[in-house]
PDB file of C-alpha atoms in Angstrom:
ATOM      1  CA  MET A   1      36.882  11.422   5.535  1.00  0.00           C
ATOM      2  CA  LYS A   2      39.628  13.364   5.490  1.00  0.00           C
ATOM      3  CA  ILE A   3      41.081  13.957   8.265  1.00  0.00           C
ATOM      4  CA  ILE A   4      41.017  17.869   7.370  1.00  0.00           C
ATOM      5  CA  GLU A   5      37.241  17.661   6.665  1.00  0.00           C
ATOM      6  CA  LEU A   6      37.060  16.288  10.527  1.00  0.00           C
ATOM      7  CA  PHE A   7      38.810  18.823  11.818  1.00  0.00           C
ATOM      8  CA  ASN A   8      36.873  21.422  10.136  1.00  0.00           C
ATOM      9  CA  GLU A   9      33.806  19.899  11.089  1.00  0.00           C
ATOM     10  CA  LEU A  10      35.169  19.393  14.710  1.00  0.00           C
ATOM     11  CA  ALA A  11      35.967  22.934  14.815  1.00  0.00           C
ATOM     12  CA  LEU A  12      33.076  24.348  13.682  1.00  0.00           C
ATOM     13  CA  GLY A  13      30.904  21.972  15.934  1.00  0.00           C
ATOM     14  CA  GLU A  14      31.690  20.315  19.096  1.00  0.00           C
ATOM     15  CA  LEU A  15      35.128  22.291  19.833  1.00  0.00           C
ATOM     16  CA  SER A  16      34.066  25.389  18.593  1.00  0.00           C
ATOM     17  CA  ASN A  17      33.130  26.241  22.529  1.00  0.00           C
ATOM     18  CA  ILE A  18      36.630  25.693  23.508  1.00  0.00           C
ATOM     19  CA  ASP A  19      40.217  26.496  23.480  1.00  0.00           C
ATOM     20  CA  ILE A  20      41.203  24.222  20.621  1.00  0.00           C
ATOM     21  CA  ALA A  21      39.391  25.876  17.856  1.00  0.00           C
ATOM     22  CA  ARG A  22      39.465  29.426  16.986  1.00  0.00           C
ATOM     23  CA  GLU A  23      37.615  31.081  13.979  1.00  0.00           C
ATOM     24  CA  GLY A  24      36.416  27.343  12.666  1.00  0.00           C
ATOM     25  CA  VAL A  25      39.952  26.278  12.619  1.00  0.00           C
ATOM     26  CA  ILE A  26      41.689  23.422  15.383  1.00  0.00           C
ATOM     27  CA  LYS A  27      44.667  25.391  16.455  1.00  0.00           C
ATOM     28  CA  GLU A  28      48.163  24.005  15.808  1.00  0.00           C
ATOM     29  CA  LEU A  29      49.068  23.390  18.975  1.00  0.00           C
ATOM     30  CA  ALA A  30      46.061  21.111  19.627  1.00  0.00           C
ATOM     31  CA  ILE A  31      46.088  18.671  16.429  1.00  0.00           C
ATOM     32  CA  PRO A  32      47.851  15.828  18.529  1.00  0.00           C
ATOM     33  CA  LYS A  33      45.508  16.444  21.572  1.00  0.00           C
ATOM     34  CA  VAL A  34      42.664  16.162  18.874  1.00  0.00           C
ATOM     35  CA  ILE A  35      44.301  13.072  16.975  1.00  0.00           C
ATOM     36  CA  ASN A  36      44.983  10.919  19.938  1.00  0.00           C
ATOM     37  CA  ALA A  37      41.310  11.964  21.182  1.00  0.00           C
ATOM     38  CA  ALA A  38      40.246  10.571  17.472  1.00  0.00           C
ATOM     39  CA  ASN A  39      42.020   7.387  17.831  1.00  0.00           C
ATOM     40  CA  GLU A  40      41.100   6.587  21.144  1.00  0.00           C
ATOM     41  CA  ALA A  41      37.618   7.296  20.307  1.00  0.00           C
ATOM     42  CA  LEU A  42      38.467   4.602  17.477  1.00  0.00           C
ATOM     43  CA  LEU A  43      40.102   1.671  19.622  1.00  0.00           C
ATOM     44  CA  LYS A  44      36.777   1.836  21.797  1.00  0.00           C
ATOM     45  CA  LEU A  45      34.412   1.688  18.765  1.00  0.00           C
ATOM     46  CA  TYR A  46      36.453  -1.224  16.975  1.00  0.00           C
ATOM     47  CA  SER A  47      36.644  -3.227  20.228  1.00  0.00           C
ATOM     48  CA  LYS A  48      32.952  -2.628  21.419  1.00  0.00           C
ATOM     49  CA  PHE A  49      31.956  -3.567  17.972  1.00  0.00           C
ATOM     50  CA  LEU A  50      32.570  -5.973  15.250  1.00  0.00           C
ATOM     51  CA  LEU A  51      33.988  -3.666  12.315  1.00  0.00           C
ATOM     52  CA  SER A  52      36.770  -4.989  10.857  1.00  0.00           C
ATOM     53  CA  GLU A  53      37.149  -8.579  10.664  1.00  0.00           C
ATOM     54  CA  ARG A  54      40.736 -10.313   9.699  1.00  0.00           C
ATOM     55  CA  ASN A  55      42.361 -13.404   9.314  1.00  0.00           C
ATOM     56  CA  LEU A  56      45.993 -14.874   9.501  1.00  0.00           C
ATOM     57  CA  ILE A  57      47.937 -17.596   8.966  1.00  0.00           C
ATOM     58  CA  ILE A  58      50.319 -19.376  11.136  1.00  0.00           C
ATOM     59  CA  LYS A  59      52.801 -22.040   9.774  1.00  0.00           C
ATOM     60  CA  VAL A  60      53.390 -24.422  12.656  1.00  0.00           C
ATOM     61  CA  HIS A  61      56.333 -25.988  14.147  1.00  0.00           C
ATOM     62  CA  LYS A  62      56.730 -29.074  16.373  1.00  0.00           C
ATOM     63  CA  HIS A  63      59.163 -27.060  19.234  1.00  0.00           C
ATOM     64  CA  ILE A  64      56.206 -24.289  18.945  1.00  0.00           C
ATOM     65  CA  THR A  65      53.503 -24.568  21.072  1.00  0.00           C
ATOM     66  CA  ASN A  66      52.622 -20.304  22.251  1.00  0.00           C
ATOM     67  CA  TYR A  67      52.445 -18.561  18.981  1.00  0.00           C
ATOM     68  CA  HIS A  68      52.126 -14.792  19.785  1.00  0.00           C
ATOM     69  CA  LEU A  69      50.784 -12.659  17.194  1.00  0.00           C
ATOM     70  CA  LEU A  70      52.974 -10.199  16.631  1.00  0.00           C
ATOM     71  CA  LYS A  71      54.726  -8.186  13.598  1.00  0.00           C
ATOM     72  CA  ARG A  72      58.425  -9.396  14.821  1.00  0.00           C
ATOM     73  CA  PHE A  73      57.455 -13.222  13.618  1.00  0.00           C
ATOM     74  CA  ALA A  74      55.421 -12.636  10.560  1.00  0.00           C
ATOM     75  CA  THR A  75      57.360 -13.449   7.739  1.00  0.00           C
ATOM     76  CA  SER A  76      57.692  -9.837   6.159  1.00  0.00           C
ATOM     77  CA  GLN A  77      60.120  -9.015   8.942  1.00  0.00           C
ATOM     78  CA  GLU A  78      62.641 -11.592   7.126  1.00  0.00           C
ATOM     79  CA  GLY A  79      66.165  -9.625   7.361  1.00  0.00           C
ATOM     80  CA  ILE A  80      64.741  -7.127  10.254  1.00  0.00           C
ATOM     81  CA  SER A  81      63.233  -9.622  13.133  1.00  0.00           C
ATOM     82  CA  ILE A  82      65.990 -11.272  14.953  1.00  0.00           C
ATOM     83  CA  GLU A  83      63.370 -13.829  15.944  1.00  0.00           C
ATOM     84  CA  PRO A  84      65.050 -17.128  14.545  1.00  0.00           C
ATOM     85  CA  TYR A  85      61.075 -18.658  13.122  1.00  0.00           C
ATOM     86  CA  LEU A  86      59.097 -16.599  11.089  1.00  0.00           C
ATOM     87  CA  TYR A  87      55.655 -18.347  11.334  1.00  0.00           C
ATOM     88  CA  ILE A  88      53.100 -15.684  10.438  1.00  0.00           C
ATOM     89  CA  LEU A  89      52.341 -16.022   6.907  1.00  0.00           C
ATOM     90  CA  ASP A  90      52.348 -12.323   5.824  1.00  0.00           C
ATOM     91  CA  ASN A  91      53.477 -11.267   2.534  1.00  0.00           C
ATOM     92  CA  SER A  92      53.902  -7.320   1.267  1.00  0.00           C
ATOM     93  CA  ASN A  93      50.370  -7.502  -0.152  1.00  0.00           C
ATOM     94  CA  GLU A  94      49.093  -8.201   3.120  1.00  0.00           C
ATOM     95  CA  ILE A  95      51.893  -7.426   5.569  1.00  0.00           C
ATOM     96  CA  PHE A  96      50.304  -8.290   9.341  1.00  0.00           C
ATOM     97  CA  GLU A  97      49.779  -5.199  11.100  1.00  0.00           C
ATOM     98  CA  GLU A  98      49.669  -6.206  14.510  1.00  0.00           C
ATOM     99  CA  ASP A  99      46.115  -5.128  15.038  1.00  0.00           C
ATOM    100  CA  VAL A 100      44.870  -8.315  16.868  1.00  0.00           C
ATOM    101  CA  ILE A 101      41.519  -7.530  19.545  1.00  0.00           C
ATOM    102  CA  ARG A 102      40.028 -10.320  20.040  1.00  0.00           C
ATOM    103  CA  ILE A 103      40.269 -13.886  18.325  1.00  0.00           C
ATOM    104  CA  PHE A 104      36.913 -15.408  17.344  1.00  0.00           C
ATOM    105  CA  ASP A 105      38.008 -18.435  15.550  1.00  0.00           C
ATOM    106  CA  VAL A 106      40.946 -20.902  14.448  1.00  0.00           C
ATOM    107  CA  TYR A 107      41.514 -23.333  11.834  1.00  0.00           C
ATOM    108  CA  LEU A 108      43.602 -26.211  11.752  1.00  0.00           C
ATOM    109  CA  ASN A 109      44.664 -26.681   7.964  1.00  0.00           C
ATOM    110  CA  HIS A 110      42.105 -24.423   6.602  1.00  0.00           C
ATOM    111  CA  THR A 111      39.272 -27.316   7.196  1.00  0.00           C
ATOM    112  CA  ILE A 112      38.732 -28.350  10.534  1.00  0.00           C
ATOM    113  CA  LYS A 113      37.483 -25.504  13.222  1.00  0.00           C
ATOM    114  CA  LEU A 114      39.444 -26.049  16.595  1.00  0.00           C
ATOM    115  CA  PRO A 115      37.665 -25.371  20.215  1.00  0.00           C
ATOM    116  CA  ILE A 116      38.918 -21.955  21.892  1.00  0.00           C
ATOM    117  CA  ASN A 117      39.665 -22.332  25.632  1.00  0.00           C
ATOM    118  CA  ASP A 118      37.876 -25.716  26.041  1.00  0.00           C
ATOM    119  CA  GLN A 119      39.924 -27.912  28.455  1.00  0.00           C
ATOM    120  CA  THR A 120      37.511 -30.808  28.067  1.00  0.00           C
ATOM    121  CA  ASN A 121      38.225 -30.804  24.271  1.00  0.00           C
ATOM    122  CA  PRO A 122      41.991 -32.396  23.335  1.00  0.00           C
ATOM    123  CA  LEU A 123      41.612 -30.605  20.015  1.00  0.00           C
ATOM    124  CA  SER A 124      41.087 -27.253  21.937  1.00  0.00           C
ATOM    125  CA  VAL A 125      43.585 -24.299  21.183  1.00  0.00           C
ATOM    126  CA  TYR A 126      43.999 -21.719  24.225  1.00  0.00           C
ATOM    127  CA  THR A 127      44.159 -17.821  24.616  1.00  0.00           C
ATOM    128  CA  PRO A 128      46.005 -17.152  27.700  1.00  0.00           C
ATOM    129  CA  GLN A 129      46.659 -13.398  26.196  1.00  0.00           C
ATOM    130  CA  TYR A 130      44.377 -11.919  23.471  1.00  0.00           C
ATOM    131  CA  ASN A 131      47.317 -11.736  20.602  1.00  0.00           C
ATOM    132  CA  ILE A 132      48.418 -15.455  21.921  1.00  0.00           C
ATOM    133  CA  ILE A 133      47.729 -18.664  20.515  1.00  0.00           C
ATOM    134  CA  GLN A 134      48.846 -21.653  22.083  1.00  0.00           C
ATOM    135  CA  TYR A 135      48.219 -24.903  20.365  1.00  0.00           C
ATOM    136  CA  PRO A 136      49.263 -28.296  22.966  1.00  0.00           C
ATOM    137  CA  ASP A 137      49.806 -30.527  19.733  1.00  0.00           C
ATOM    138  CA  PRO A 138      51.782 -29.107  17.006  1.00  0.00           C
ATOM    139  CA  LYS A 139      52.974 -30.817  13.971  1.00  0.00           C
ATOM    140  CA  ASP A 140      55.489 -29.643  11.442  1.00  0.00           C
ATOM    141  CA  ASN A 141      53.577 -28.867   7.886  1.00  0.00           C
ATOM    142  CA  GLU A 142      50.680 -28.127   9.924  1.00  0.00           C
ATOM    143  CA  GLN A 143      48.815 -24.404   9.363  1.00  0.00           C
ATOM    144  CA  LEU A 144      46.105 -22.367  11.484  1.00  0.00           C
ATOM    145  CA  THR A 145      44.026 -19.879  10.156  1.00  0.00           C
ATOM    146  CA  VAL A 146      43.102 -17.430  13.379  1.00  0.00           C
ATOM    147  CA  ILE A 147      39.910 -15.343  12.650  1.00  0.00           C
ATOM    148  CA  TYR A 148      40.322 -12.013  14.510  1.00  0.00           C
ATOM    149  CA  GLN A 149      38.602  -8.947  15.284  1.00  0.00           C
ATOM    150  CA  ALA A 150      41.187  -6.272  14.000  1.00  0.00           C
ATOM    151  CA  LYS A 151      42.064  -2.746  15.204  1.00  0.00           C
ATOM    152  CA  PRO A 152      41.584   0.181  12.884  1.00  0.00           C
ATOM    153  CA  LYS A 153      44.058   1.911  11.458  1.00  0.00           C
ATOM    154  CA  LEU A 154      45.001   5.068  13.331  1.00  0.00           C
ATOM    155  CA  LEU A 155      45.178   8.709  12.147  1.00  0.00           C
ATOM    156  CA  LYS A 156      48.521  10.306  11.810  1.00  0.00           C
ATOM    157  CA  GLU A 157      49.366  13.680  11.837  1.00  0.00           C
TER     158      GLU A 157
END
């Protein structure tokens, strides 16, 4: 659905009885409010239900134990980011959008599923925050594949 179609449906339906819409059209000054409300609703839906799942690959460095899933650590940011190590392996066709809601699974070298937040297991990785992978025993030339619940693409004016 295009945003103009959404606005038309809202203006004729739910918003028709309030001051945001007039004669089946959302007022121009109200458009940012409507977009903001729609984006908040999308985020709540995508957080509550698994509507989008993505994965990313992290190149492990033996001296880094905390991997922040932030765009500034992505290889697509080379020449832009001031970070010395770009460990999220993305490319111009599939840029990491910093859209992590929740981490589901982590695989070592694409094959070994690692336990998450299991203090009794020495192979466990940890998630101290929703967008951080803590890998206690990193070794060069390893890769972590992270499967995560992703945020929606937000509406823009």
